[in-house]
């Protein structure tokens, strides 16, 4: 029955604490094979006046946003072709790599690339995995199934895809995409 | 600034504690944007005689093996065509899905499937990401570049791939593979 | 010198915390011969949003009522012949055993049994001892002195008694009674 | 769900820690209705060099002996008529009260008192309850069934008894006994 | 990265906690050569209902006043010749020793002693050091430079001084003064 | 009953822990007026493999030496005129200021300065006070009484002195001295 005590400055909200509770539980179980029901996480949040580092009070930093939600919002905006909204979610130095492309830097490049390929595409999601890297980026994976229409109006469906995102300071800085579109086209 | 106290039964070795230290640090930073250098993890390991749950002493469970290492060993065995070794690493209900395939259950199926496609393939790795799921499986992603030779002896290289693995009780239970091979062949 | 930290979900009231403080102090001193004044108990009550078990928040269970108070209320109701009130305090499977009786299941049996023995009886208490068993029952002992009147109007007094109660889920499930009534009558 | 951290000076042995683990678990469950399996006790024993009170190191006091074991040993010695052994277990100011007796101070008084009553008696135990009082005494209750032989060689059996002991500094300082012997004799 | 957890009864205000944070940080660094920025102090203040010593709740004692502030106020009052105010800050058994004096017990003695020496004197402070002794007194050192005027109207300045104060229960109980006045006069 | 938990990397010896226990106790009592006997300090020393900061193990820094002992050793060496030994205890940028002197940088300057003043001097100590500053220096005060002989062979005695030292990285970086020698000579 591993027990995790997390001591942080007061100020995180219940949703943020829930995310901490889940991430810490999973971190323990990454190594310790305890039954899920036997992992306890206790968050001790200290008011600023009760916490001193280097003799000084500190101000709690606002929580990082949920990177999975950022990815979901971005994918929804892209699917709805809300390019301004999607563009606002990209960070400095953003690159995206799709099957067969070099790293692209703008959404316009992507649209240009996709134009000859299909009329539209939508995504059905099988799952998301998210973690924080050893650096400052969160990593989000999402995978699922593509469906849509080619330019000859023929539909396609059931095409597996996976996306990998890096999120830093709440902005997407990298997107890598793999899918079976060419495989499927080849075999069609 | 955040401080994590992990209380576990004594018995984990330094390598396992290092993995706990890293996973817990990343879990905190998933939500709390503290500088890496300011996240402290302290492991308090209690001898069995100092820990009681339900009035009874408990025996510490052996640590879960590092799932990234399991994946690396499996991929190395596959590349070296050490099929017995690779097979021994697969768990009950193992399935693997490759571009264009239905879920396959045996390595033989995979070899059969790959035969017409290429003479051999090797992998260069760009990175691994590993996390524990909300359930009992660890998830490992690895991504990088494929190179090898087609049956006409023409080489290929620079083909992006990504693999997703699920590991349970130290065994691989699922492998999903995406890559740009069809895309590249199509464009070749 | 010994220090007890109790971590529980927020929601216990001061009277309940006082009982925890006392019970934990006595538990320590059951083994550690520290002076009473040197045993410290600190209760850390966590709001539900700060506590996760198995990745989930939990709802604190209402405290168990003080079993000594339950016994006192029951004994007072019995002495006042408030049978409905007393009956309402009994749990499923309740049994009571008095000197010379088989286990009885209803208050009516007890009254029937006592009828030929005395006109009335009252109790003076020397002390109560209460503890929680290794199972789900609390145990309460009370001991003291009986006085009353026989059917010939002759009084009796100074008769030692002891009762042992088991309380589960706030209900009395077992009462065992010993006293010197027969001894005293015999010697009278 | 409740978690108890006990901080004590190093030096208690596993059997003593087990007793602490049990007593603290029961103390918590006296108030908090947590399932037994969800109460955790962690003992943190500090070497003397890591503990300071009033700027000074302290020496851990040897644990109190298990009072239930003391009572069992005493009762066994009495049953075996090993009076010297039993006498050595009594503390200053020891008194014992049996049905119909004034407080007696010596085992000789008890033997004198019991002589006319029965030839011998043995005990079968139904259970022991032990706790530490708010003062310096541990309290032990034991209850069960008496059997033996009267002076006319007629046997008796199935007679309920209960004993209450107070133990201080490892010595029995008080014994109170109740049983149904007179009740049974009267009804015989 | 040493971490200090201080557990106290609730009731200290932010200024008092700041003083605790500083004093505890310095105490750690007295022995452990950690960088200032890496010493963390966390104050856990418990409501009275969550803290039991010897089975009883305790009332938090009001904080000791900042002894440095007491000394500053006293020195300011003396410099302003607010003798009543200064006198009210002295504790029972107060003594003060100045260069060449026996211990004096009243401010009047001091004024008498200083009269022939200078017309007036003011102080410029280079620094204060304060600590709590192993006993009940706080110790405050202040040092700096004296300036003023002799009775012949000639000024003096740049005369080093140091004062040592003992403060108990918020009152000054001892003052010891050293300075270079005689040295300077001698060499003048 | 304030309780201090200090968490440090394993490696400090009992004498160093004793100093931590004392300094932390005094730090608490600087603000909290608890009786000395009711302040508890517990040191939790973690093996390196149980402590991670920024995902990395850390090596404990050797303890700072006791600055009071350094001062005592230095004063003893000076009194014994073991100048090489004393000089080895001085840090970069060392200055010392005596009554009437500008800051001196070498022991030779001091000896030169003292030559015309007395033949020899010895010290009797009334007390030492030591603390760690908000910076990297420890501060040590020592005070007492000087005695010795002037150049005319006349003795002097009972002259009050106080020294203030700053110690950094185990070396004395500053000494400030005040005493009543001029006062006494003037009045002689």
Short mmCIF file of N, CA, C and O in Angstrom, two decimals, chain A residues 1-8 12 16 19-20 23-24 26-33 36 38 51 53 58 61-64 67 97-100 117 129-136 139 141 143 160-162 164 177-178 180 182-183 186, chain B residues 1-8 12 16 19-20 23-24 26-33 36 38 51 53 61-64 67 97-100 117 129-136 139 141 143 160-162 164 177-178 180 182-183 185-186:
data_model
loop_
_atom_site.label_atom_id
_atom_site.label_comp_id
_atom_site.label_asym_id
_atom_site.label_seq_id
_atom_site.Cartn_x
_atom_site.Cartn_y
_atom_site.Cartn_z
N UNK A 1 0.85 -1.20 0.00
CA UNK A 1 0.00 0.00 0.00
C UNK A 1 0.88 1.24 0.00
O UNK A 1 1.11 1.85 1.06
N UNK A 2 1.39 1.58 -1.15
CA UNK A 2 2.25 2.77 -1.20
C UNK A 2 1.41 4.01 -0.90
O UNK A 2 0.24 4.08 -1.27
N UNK A 3 2.04 4.94 -0.23
CA UNK A 3 1.38 6.19 0.14
C UNK A 3 2.25 7.34 -0.36
O UNK A 3 3.44 7.38 -0.11
N UNK A 4 1.61 8.25 -1.08
CA UNK A 4 2.32 9.42 -1.60
C UNK A 4 1.79 10.66 -0.88
O UNK A 4 0.59 10.89 -0.84
N UNK A 5 2.71 11.41 -0.32
CA UNK A 5 2.42 12.72 0.27
C UNK A 5 2.99 13.77 -0.67
O UNK A 5 4.20 13.82 -0.86
N UNK A 6 2.14 14.60 -1.21
CA UNK A 6 2.64 15.70 -2.05
C UNK A 6 2.44 17.01 -1.31
O UNK A 6 1.32 17.34 -0.91
N UNK A 7 3.51 17.74 -1.14
CA UNK A 7 3.47 19.03 -0.45
C UNK A 7 3.64 20.13 -1.48
O UNK A 7 4.68 20.21 -2.14
N UNK A 8 2.61 20.93 -1.65
CA UNK A 8 2.67 22.05 -2.60
C UNK A 8 2.07 23.30 -1.98
O UNK A 8 1.34 23.23 -0.99
N UNK A 12 -4.09 25.11 -5.99
CA UNK A 12 -4.54 24.27 -7.10
C UNK A 12 -6.01 23.91 -6.88
O UNK A 12 -6.44 23.70 -5.75
N UNK A 16 -7.29 20.15 -10.88
CA UNK A 16 -5.83 20.04 -10.94
C UNK A 16 -5.31 19.02 -9.93
O UNK A 16 -4.39 18.25 -10.20
N UNK A 19 -5.92 15.58 -11.25
CA UNK A 19 -4.88 15.20 -12.22
C UNK A 19 -3.58 14.81 -11.49
O UNK A 19 -2.89 13.85 -11.89
N UNK A 20 -3.25 15.55 -10.41
CA UNK A 20 -2.07 15.17 -9.62
C UNK A 20 -2.27 13.81 -8.98
O UNK A 20 -1.36 12.96 -8.98
N UNK A 23 -1.85 11.19 -11.73
CA UNK A 23 -0.49 11.08 -12.26
C UNK A 23 0.46 10.46 -11.23
O UNK A 23 1.33 9.64 -11.56
N UNK A 24 0.29 10.83 -9.96
CA UNK A 24 1.16 10.28 -8.93
C UNK A 24 0.86 8.80 -8.70
O UNK A 24 1.77 8.00 -8.48
N UNK A 26 -0.27 6.69 -10.93
CA UNK A 26 0.30 5.95 -12.05
C UNK A 26 1.83 5.89 -11.95
O UNK A 26 2.43 4.86 -12.30
N UNK A 27 2.43 6.97 -11.47
CA UNK A 27 3.89 7.00 -11.33
C UNK A 27 4.36 5.92 -10.36
O UNK A 27 5.36 5.23 -10.60
N UNK A 28 3.64 5.77 -9.26
CA UNK A 28 4.02 4.74 -8.29
C UNK A 28 3.85 3.35 -8.92
O UNK A 28 4.74 2.50 -8.83
N UNK A 29 2.74 3.15 -9.58
CA UNK A 29 2.44 1.83 -10.13
C UNK A 29 3.31 1.51 -11.35
O UNK A 29 3.35 0.36 -11.80
N UNK A 30 3.98 2.50 -11.87
CA UNK A 30 4.96 2.26 -12.94
C UNK A 30 6.06 1.32 -12.44
O UNK A 30 6.65 0.56 -13.19
N UNK A 31 6.30 1.36 -11.13
CA UNK A 31 7.37 0.55 -10.53
C UNK A 31 6.83 -0.44 -9.50
O UNK A 31 7.22 -1.60 -9.47
N UNK A 32 5.92 0.03 -8.66
CA UNK A 32 5.43 -0.80 -7.55
C UNK A 32 4.13 -1.46 -7.98
O UNK A 32 3.16 -0.77 -8.30
N UNK A 33 4.06 -2.78 -8.00
CA UNK A 33 2.87 -3.46 -8.52
C UNK A 33 1.76 -3.56 -7.49
O UNK A 33 1.22 -4.63 -7.27
N UNK A 36 -4.45 -1.09 -7.68
CA UNK A 36 -4.85 0.30 -7.83
C UNK A 36 -5.53 0.82 -6.56
O UNK A 36 -5.24 1.92 -6.08
N UNK A 38 -5.09 0.24 -3.65
CA UNK A 38 -4.24 0.35 -2.46
C UNK A 38 -3.18 1.44 -2.59
O UNK A 38 -2.24 1.50 -1.81
N UNK A 51 5.06 28.53 4.08
CA UNK A 51 6.09 27.91 3.24
C UNK A 51 7.22 28.91 2.97
O UNK A 51 6.96 30.02 2.51
N UNK A 53 11.20 29.18 1.28
CA UNK A 53 12.38 28.62 0.62
C UNK A 53 13.41 29.72 0.60
O UNK A 53 13.13 30.82 0.14
N UNK A 58 6.99 32.20 -1.13
CA UNK A 58 6.94 32.00 -2.59
C UNK A 58 5.50 32.07 -3.05
O UNK A 58 4.57 31.74 -2.30
N UNK A 61 2.86 28.91 -8.61
CA UNK A 61 2.67 29.10 -10.05
C UNK A 61 1.34 28.47 -10.45
O UNK A 61 0.96 27.42 -9.94
N UNK A 62 0.62 29.10 -11.37
CA UNK A 62 -0.63 28.49 -11.86
C UNK A 62 -0.33 27.13 -12.47
O UNK A 62 0.73 26.92 -13.07
N UNK A 63 -1.26 26.21 -12.31
CA UNK A 63 -1.06 24.85 -12.82
C UNK A 63 -0.90 24.86 -14.33
O UNK A 63 -1.40 25.74 -15.04
N UNK A 64 -0.16 23.89 -14.81
CA UNK A 64 -0.14 23.66 -16.25
C UNK A 64 -1.51 23.17 -16.68
O UNK A 64 -2.12 22.35 -15.97
N UNK A 67 -2.74 18.79 -20.86
CA UNK A 67 -2.29 18.75 -22.26
C UNK A 67 -3.20 17.91 -23.14
O UNK A 67 -3.31 18.18 -24.34
N UNK A 97 4.91 17.04 -38.68
CA UNK A 97 5.37 16.12 -39.71
C UNK A 97 4.28 15.09 -39.96
O UNK A 97 3.79 14.46 -39.03
N UNK A 98 3.89 14.99 -41.24
CA UNK A 98 2.87 14.03 -41.65
C UNK A 98 3.52 12.98 -42.54
O UNK A 98 4.67 13.16 -42.98
N UNK A 99 2.84 11.91 -42.82
CA UNK A 99 3.45 10.86 -43.64
C UNK A 99 3.99 11.43 -44.95
O UNK A 99 3.24 12.04 -45.73
N UNK A 100 5.27 11.29 -45.13
CA UNK A 100 5.87 11.71 -46.37
C UNK A 100 6.25 13.17 -46.46
O UNK A 100 6.84 13.61 -47.46
N UNK A 117 -5.02 15.09 -51.51
CA UNK A 117 -5.13 13.76 -50.94
C UNK A 117 -6.56 13.34 -50.61
O UNK A 117 -6.92 12.19 -50.76
N UNK A 129 -2.86 8.98 -24.48
CA UNK A 129 -1.90 8.76 -23.40
C UNK A 129 -1.14 10.06 -23.22
O UNK A 129 -0.72 10.68 -24.21
N UNK A 130 -0.97 10.48 -21.98
CA UNK A 130 -0.28 11.74 -21.74
C UNK A 130 0.71 11.57 -20.60
O UNK A 130 0.44 10.84 -19.64
N UNK A 131 1.82 12.23 -20.72
CA UNK A 131 2.83 12.18 -19.66
C UNK A 131 3.68 13.44 -19.75
O UNK A 131 3.63 14.15 -20.74
N UNK A 132 4.42 13.71 -18.67
CA UNK A 132 5.35 14.81 -18.73
C UNK A 132 6.73 14.25 -19.02
O UNK A 132 7.13 13.25 -18.44
N UNK A 133 7.43 14.89 -19.91
CA UNK A 133 8.77 14.44 -20.26
C UNK A 133 9.76 14.83 -19.18
O UNK A 133 9.42 15.53 -18.23
N UNK A 134 10.99 14.38 -19.32
CA UNK A 134 12.04 14.78 -18.39
C UNK A 134 12.38 16.25 -18.55
O UNK A 134 13.01 16.85 -17.68
N UNK A 135 11.95 16.86 -19.65
CA UNK A 135 12.20 18.28 -19.87
C UNK A 135 10.97 19.10 -19.54
O UNK A 135 10.24 18.77 -18.61
N UNK A 136 10.74 20.14 -20.29
CA UNK A 136 9.62 21.02 -19.96
C UNK A 136 8.36 20.72 -20.77
O UNK A 136 7.35 21.38 -20.58
N UNK A 139 3.90 15.35 -23.23
CA UNK A 139 3.73 14.54 -24.44
C UNK A 139 2.32 14.01 -24.43
O UNK A 139 1.87 13.48 -23.40
N UNK A 141 -0.17 11.43 -26.72
CA UNK A 141 -0.42 10.57 -27.86
C UNK A 141 -1.92 10.42 -28.04
O UNK A 141 -2.64 10.26 -27.05
N UNK A 143 -4.68 8.17 -30.66
CA UNK A 143 -4.73 7.20 -31.75
C UNK A 143 -6.18 6.85 -32.02
O UNK A 143 -7.05 7.06 -31.16
N UNK A 160 -6.21 3.46 -39.59
CA UNK A 160 -5.55 3.70 -38.29
C UNK A 160 -4.66 4.93 -38.35
O UNK A 160 -3.97 5.16 -39.35
N UNK A 161 -4.65 5.70 -37.26
CA UNK A 161 -3.71 6.83 -37.18
C UNK A 161 -3.18 6.92 -35.75
O UNK A 161 -3.79 6.39 -34.81
N UNK A 162 -2.09 7.60 -35.61
CA UNK A 162 -1.58 7.98 -34.29
C UNK A 162 -0.91 9.33 -34.43
O UNK A 162 -0.22 9.60 -35.42
N UNK A 164 1.43 12.24 -32.22
CA UNK A 164 2.23 12.54 -31.02
C UNK A 164 2.40 14.04 -30.96
O UNK A 164 2.80 14.67 -31.95
N UNK A 177 2.61 12.81 -37.05
CA UNK A 177 1.43 12.04 -37.44
C UNK A 177 1.87 10.83 -38.26
O UNK A 177 2.71 10.95 -39.16
N UNK A 178 1.30 9.69 -37.91
CA UNK A 178 1.46 8.48 -38.72
C UNK A 178 0.07 7.93 -39.02
O UNK A 178 -0.82 8.01 -38.16
N UNK A 180 -2.25 4.92 -41.85
CA UNK A 180 -2.20 3.85 -42.86
C UNK A 180 -2.81 4.30 -44.18
O UNK A 180 -3.16 3.45 -45.02
N UNK A 182 -1.68 5.65 -46.97
CA UNK A 182 -1.01 5.20 -48.20
C UNK A 182 -1.15 3.70 -48.35
O UNK A 182 -1.40 3.18 -49.43
N UNK A 183 -0.99 3.00 -47.21
CA UNK A 183 -1.14 1.54 -47.23
C UNK A 183 -2.50 1.15 -47.77
O UNK A 183 -2.64 0.26 -48.61
N UNK A 186 -2.87 2.05 -51.45
CA UNK A 186 -2.11 1.11 -52.26
C UNK A 186 -2.87 -0.19 -52.48
O UNK A 186 -2.91 -0.74 -53.56
N UNK B 1 10.10 23.07 -5.78
CA UNK B 1 9.40 23.46 -4.57
C UNK B 1 8.45 22.36 -4.12
O UNK B 1 8.35 22.12 -2.92
N UNK B 2 7.79 21.72 -5.08
CA UNK B 2 6.93 20.61 -4.61
C UNK B 2 7.81 19.51 -4.04
O UNK B 2 8.92 19.26 -4.52
N UNK B 3 7.31 18.85 -3.02
CA UNK B 3 8.04 17.78 -2.34
C UNK B 3 7.14 16.56 -2.30
O UNK B 3 5.99 16.64 -1.89
N UNK B 4 7.69 15.45 -2.76
CA UNK B 4 6.95 14.19 -2.76
C UNK B 4 7.60 13.25 -1.75
O UNK B 4 8.81 13.03 -1.79
N UNK B 5 6.78 12.76 -0.85
CA UNK B 5 7.20 11.71 0.10
C UNK B 5 6.53 10.42 -0.35
O UNK B 5 5.30 10.33 -0.34
N UNK B 6 7.32 9.45 -0.69
CA UNK B 6 6.73 8.15 -1.05
C UNK B 6 7.06 7.15 0.06
O UNK B 6 8.23 6.95 0.38
N UNK B 7 6.03 6.54 0.60
CA UNK B 7 6.20 5.55 1.66
C UNK B 7 5.94 4.17 1.08
O UNK B 7 4.82 3.90 0.65
N UNK B 8 6.94 3.34 1.07
CA UNK B 8 6.77 1.97 0.55
C UNK B 8 7.48 0.97 1.46
O UNK B 8 8.34 1.35 2.25
N UNK B 12 13.08 -2.21 -2.52
CA UNK B 12 13.35 -1.79 -3.89
C UNK B 12 14.82 -1.42 -4.01
O UNK B 12 15.41 -0.85 -3.09
N UNK B 16 15.45 0.75 -9.18
CA UNK B 16 13.99 0.87 -9.09
C UNK B 16 13.60 2.19 -8.41
O UNK B 16 12.63 2.84 -8.80
N UNK B 19 13.92 4.97 -10.86
CA UNK B 19 12.73 5.04 -11.73
C UNK B 19 11.55 5.67 -11.00
O UNK B 19 10.80 6.45 -11.61
N UNK B 20 11.39 5.34 -9.72
CA UNK B 20 10.32 5.98 -8.94
C UNK B 20 10.57 7.47 -8.82
O UNK B 20 9.65 8.29 -8.98
N UNK B 23 9.70 9.06 -12.21
CA UNK B 23 8.28 9.02 -12.55
C UNK B 23 7.48 9.97 -11.66
O UNK B 23 6.56 10.66 -12.12
N UNK B 24 7.83 10.02 -10.37
CA UNK B 24 7.10 10.91 -9.47
C UNK B 24 7.39 12.38 -9.78
O UNK B 24 6.50 13.23 -9.72
N UNK B 26 8.14 13.61 -12.72
CA UNK B 26 7.41 13.94 -13.95
C UNK B 26 5.91 14.06 -13.66
O UNK B 26 5.23 14.93 -14.23
N UNK B 27 5.40 13.21 -12.76
CA UNK B 27 3.97 13.27 -12.42
C UNK B 27 3.63 14.62 -11.81
O UNK B 27 2.59 15.22 -12.12
N UNK B 28 4.49 15.10 -10.93
CA UNK B 28 4.23 16.41 -10.32
C UNK B 28 4.28 17.50 -11.38
O UNK B 28 3.40 18.37 -11.45
N UNK B 29 5.28 17.44 -12.22
CA UNK B 29 5.46 18.50 -13.22
C UNK B 29 4.43 18.41 -14.34
O UNK B 29 4.31 19.34 -15.14
N UNK B 30 3.71 17.33 -14.40
CA UNK B 30 2.59 17.22 -15.34
C UNK B 30 1.56 18.31 -15.04
O UNK B 30 0.86 18.79 -15.91
N UNK B 31 1.50 18.71 -13.75
CA UNK B 31 0.50 19.70 -13.33
C UNK B 31 1.17 20.97 -12.78
O UNK B 31 0.75 22.08 -13.07
N UNK B 32 2.18 20.79 -11.96
CA UNK B 32 2.80 21.92 -11.28
C UNK B 32 4.02 22.37 -12.08
O UNK B 32 4.95 21.57 -12.27
N UNK B 33 4.05 23.61 -12.53
CA UNK B 33 5.14 24.05 -13.41
C UNK B 33 6.40 24.45 -12.65
O UNK B 33 6.93 25.53 -12.87
N UNK B 36 12.56 21.93 -12.85
CA UNK B 36 12.97 20.55 -12.58
C UNK B 36 13.82 20.48 -11.32
O UNK B 36 13.63 19.61 -10.46
N UNK B 38 13.79 21.99 -8.72
CA UNK B 38 13.11 22.30 -7.46
C UNK B 38 12.06 21.26 -7.08
O UNK B 38 11.26 21.48 -6.18
N UNK B 51 5.48 -1.85 9.27
CA UNK B 51 4.33 -1.52 8.43
C UNK B 51 3.21 -2.54 8.66
O UNK B 51 3.43 -3.75 8.55
N UNK B 53 -0.97 -3.27 7.70
CA UNK B 53 -2.25 -2.92 7.08
C UNK B 53 -3.25 -3.94 7.56
O UNK B 53 -2.99 -5.15 7.47
N UNK B 61 5.92 -6.48 -2.74
CA UNK B 61 5.91 -7.14 -4.04
C UNK B 61 7.16 -6.72 -4.82
O UNK B 61 7.58 -5.57 -4.74
N UNK B 62 7.76 -7.65 -5.55
CA UNK B 62 8.92 -7.26 -6.38
C UNK B 62 8.50 -6.18 -7.37
O UNK B 62 7.36 -6.17 -7.85
N UNK B 63 9.42 -5.29 -7.67
CA UNK B 63 9.12 -4.18 -8.57
C UNK B 63 8.74 -4.69 -9.95
O UNK B 63 9.17 -5.77 -10.38
N UNK B 64 7.92 -3.90 -10.63
CA UNK B 64 7.69 -4.17 -12.03
C UNK B 64 8.98 -3.89 -12.79
O UNK B 64 9.67 -2.91 -12.50
N UNK B 67 9.52 -1.20 -18.33
CA UNK B 67 8.87 -1.62 -19.57
C UNK B 67 9.63 -1.15 -20.81
O UNK B 67 9.58 -1.81 -21.85
N UNK B 97 -0.64 -5.32 -34.41
CA UNK B 97 -1.28 -4.79 -35.60
C UNK B 97 -0.25 -3.94 -36.34
O UNK B 97 0.35 -3.03 -35.75
N UNK B 98 -0.06 -4.27 -37.63
CA UNK B 98 0.87 -3.54 -38.47
C UNK B 98 0.08 -2.83 -39.56
O UNK B 98 -1.11 -3.11 -39.74
N UNK B 99 0.68 -1.92 -40.27
CA UNK B 99 -0.08 -1.19 -41.29
C UNK B 99 -0.78 -2.15 -42.24
O UNK B 99 -0.14 -2.99 -42.88
N UNK B 100 -2.08 -2.04 -42.27
CA UNK B 100 -2.85 -2.84 -43.22
C UNK B 100 -3.21 -4.23 -42.74
O UNK B 100 -3.90 -4.96 -43.45
N UNK B 117 7.26 -8.03 -48.44
CA UNK B 117 7.41 -6.58 -48.35
C UNK B 117 8.87 -6.13 -48.40
O UNK B 117 9.19 -5.10 -48.97
N UNK B 129 8.91 6.82 -24.98
CA UNK B 129 8.10 7.41 -23.91
C UNK B 129 7.40 6.26 -23.21
O UNK B 129 6.88 5.36 -23.87
N UNK B 130 7.42 6.30 -21.88
CA UNK B 130 6.78 5.21 -21.14
C UNK B 130 5.98 5.78 -20.00
O UNK B 130 6.35 6.78 -19.37
N UNK B 131 4.86 5.14 -19.72
CA UNK B 131 4.00 5.57 -18.61
C UNK B 131 3.19 4.37 -18.15
O UNK B 131 3.13 3.36 -18.84
N UNK B 132 2.62 4.50 -16.95
CA UNK B 132 1.71 3.46 -16.50
C UNK B 132 0.29 3.93 -16.77
O UNK B 132 -0.06 5.07 -16.50
N UNK B 133 -0.53 3.04 -17.30
CA UNK B 133 -1.92 3.40 -17.59
C UNK B 133 -2.73 3.42 -16.30
O UNK B 133 -2.24 3.06 -15.24
N UNK B 134 -3.97 3.81 -16.43
CA UNK B 134 -4.87 3.77 -15.27
C UNK B 134 -5.19 2.34 -14.88
O UNK B 134 -5.68 2.09 -13.78
N UNK B 135 -4.91 1.40 -15.76
CA UNK B 135 -5.15 -0.01 -15.45
C UNK B 135 -3.87 -0.69 -15.04
O UNK B 135 -3.02 -0.09 -14.39
N UNK B 136 -3.71 -1.95 -15.43
CA UNK B 136 -2.54 -2.69 -14.99
C UNK B 136 -1.42 -2.72 -16.01
O UNK B 136 -0.36 -3.31 -15.76
N UNK B 139 2.52 1.41 -20.72
CA UNK B 139 2.49 1.77 -22.14
C UNK B 139 3.89 2.25 -22.51
O UNK B 139 4.47 3.07 -21.80
N UNK B 141 5.98 3.82 -25.88
CA UNK B 141 6.04 4.26 -27.26
C UNK B 141 7.49 4.30 -27.68
O UNK B 141 8.35 4.76 -26.92
N UNK B 143 9.78 5.49 -31.28
CA UNK B 143 9.65 6.03 -32.62
C UNK B 143 11.04 6.23 -33.20
O UNK B 143 12.03 6.32 -32.45
N UNK B 160 9.89 6.88 -41.40
CA UNK B 160 9.43 7.10 -40.03
C UNK B 160 8.57 5.94 -39.53
O UNK B 160 7.74 5.43 -40.29
N UNK B 161 8.74 5.58 -38.25
CA UNK B 161 7.84 4.58 -37.66
C UNK B 161 7.54 4.97 -36.22
O UNK B 161 8.26 5.77 -35.60
N UNK B 162 6.49 4.40 -35.74
CA UNK B 162 6.19 4.51 -34.31
C UNK B 162 5.54 3.21 -33.87
O UNK B 162 4.71 2.64 -34.58
N UNK B 164 3.62 1.27 -30.49
CA UNK B 164 3.00 1.40 -29.15
C UNK B 164 2.88 0.01 -28.56
O UNK B 164 2.38 -0.91 -29.22
N UNK B 177 1.76 -0.85 -34.62
CA UNK B 177 2.86 -0.28 -35.42
C UNK B 177 2.28 0.59 -36.53
O UNK B 177 1.32 0.20 -37.19
N UNK B 178 2.86 1.77 -36.66
CA UNK B 178 2.55 2.64 -37.79
C UNK B 178 3.88 3.02 -38.45
O UNK B 178 4.88 3.23 -37.76
N UNK B 180 5.68 4.84 -42.44
CA UNK B 180 5.46 5.50 -43.74
C UNK B 180 5.87 4.62 -44.91
O UNK B 180 6.09 5.13 -46.02
N UNK B 182 4.38 2.44 -46.88
CA UNK B 182 3.52 2.47 -48.07
C UNK B 182 3.60 3.84 -48.73
O UNK B 182 3.68 3.95 -49.97
N UNK B 183 3.60 4.87 -47.92
CA UNK B 183 3.71 6.24 -48.42
C UNK B 183 4.97 6.39 -49.26
O UNK B 183 4.97 6.95 -50.36
N UNK B 185 6.88 3.93 -50.57
CA UNK B 185 6.82 3.08 -51.77
C UNK B 185 5.97 3.71 -52.85
O UNK B 185 6.33 3.71 -54.03
N UNK B 186 4.85 4.27 -52.43
CA UNK B 186 3.92 4.91 -53.38
C UNK B 186 4.62 6.04 -54.13
O UNK B 186 4.48 6.20 -55.34
#
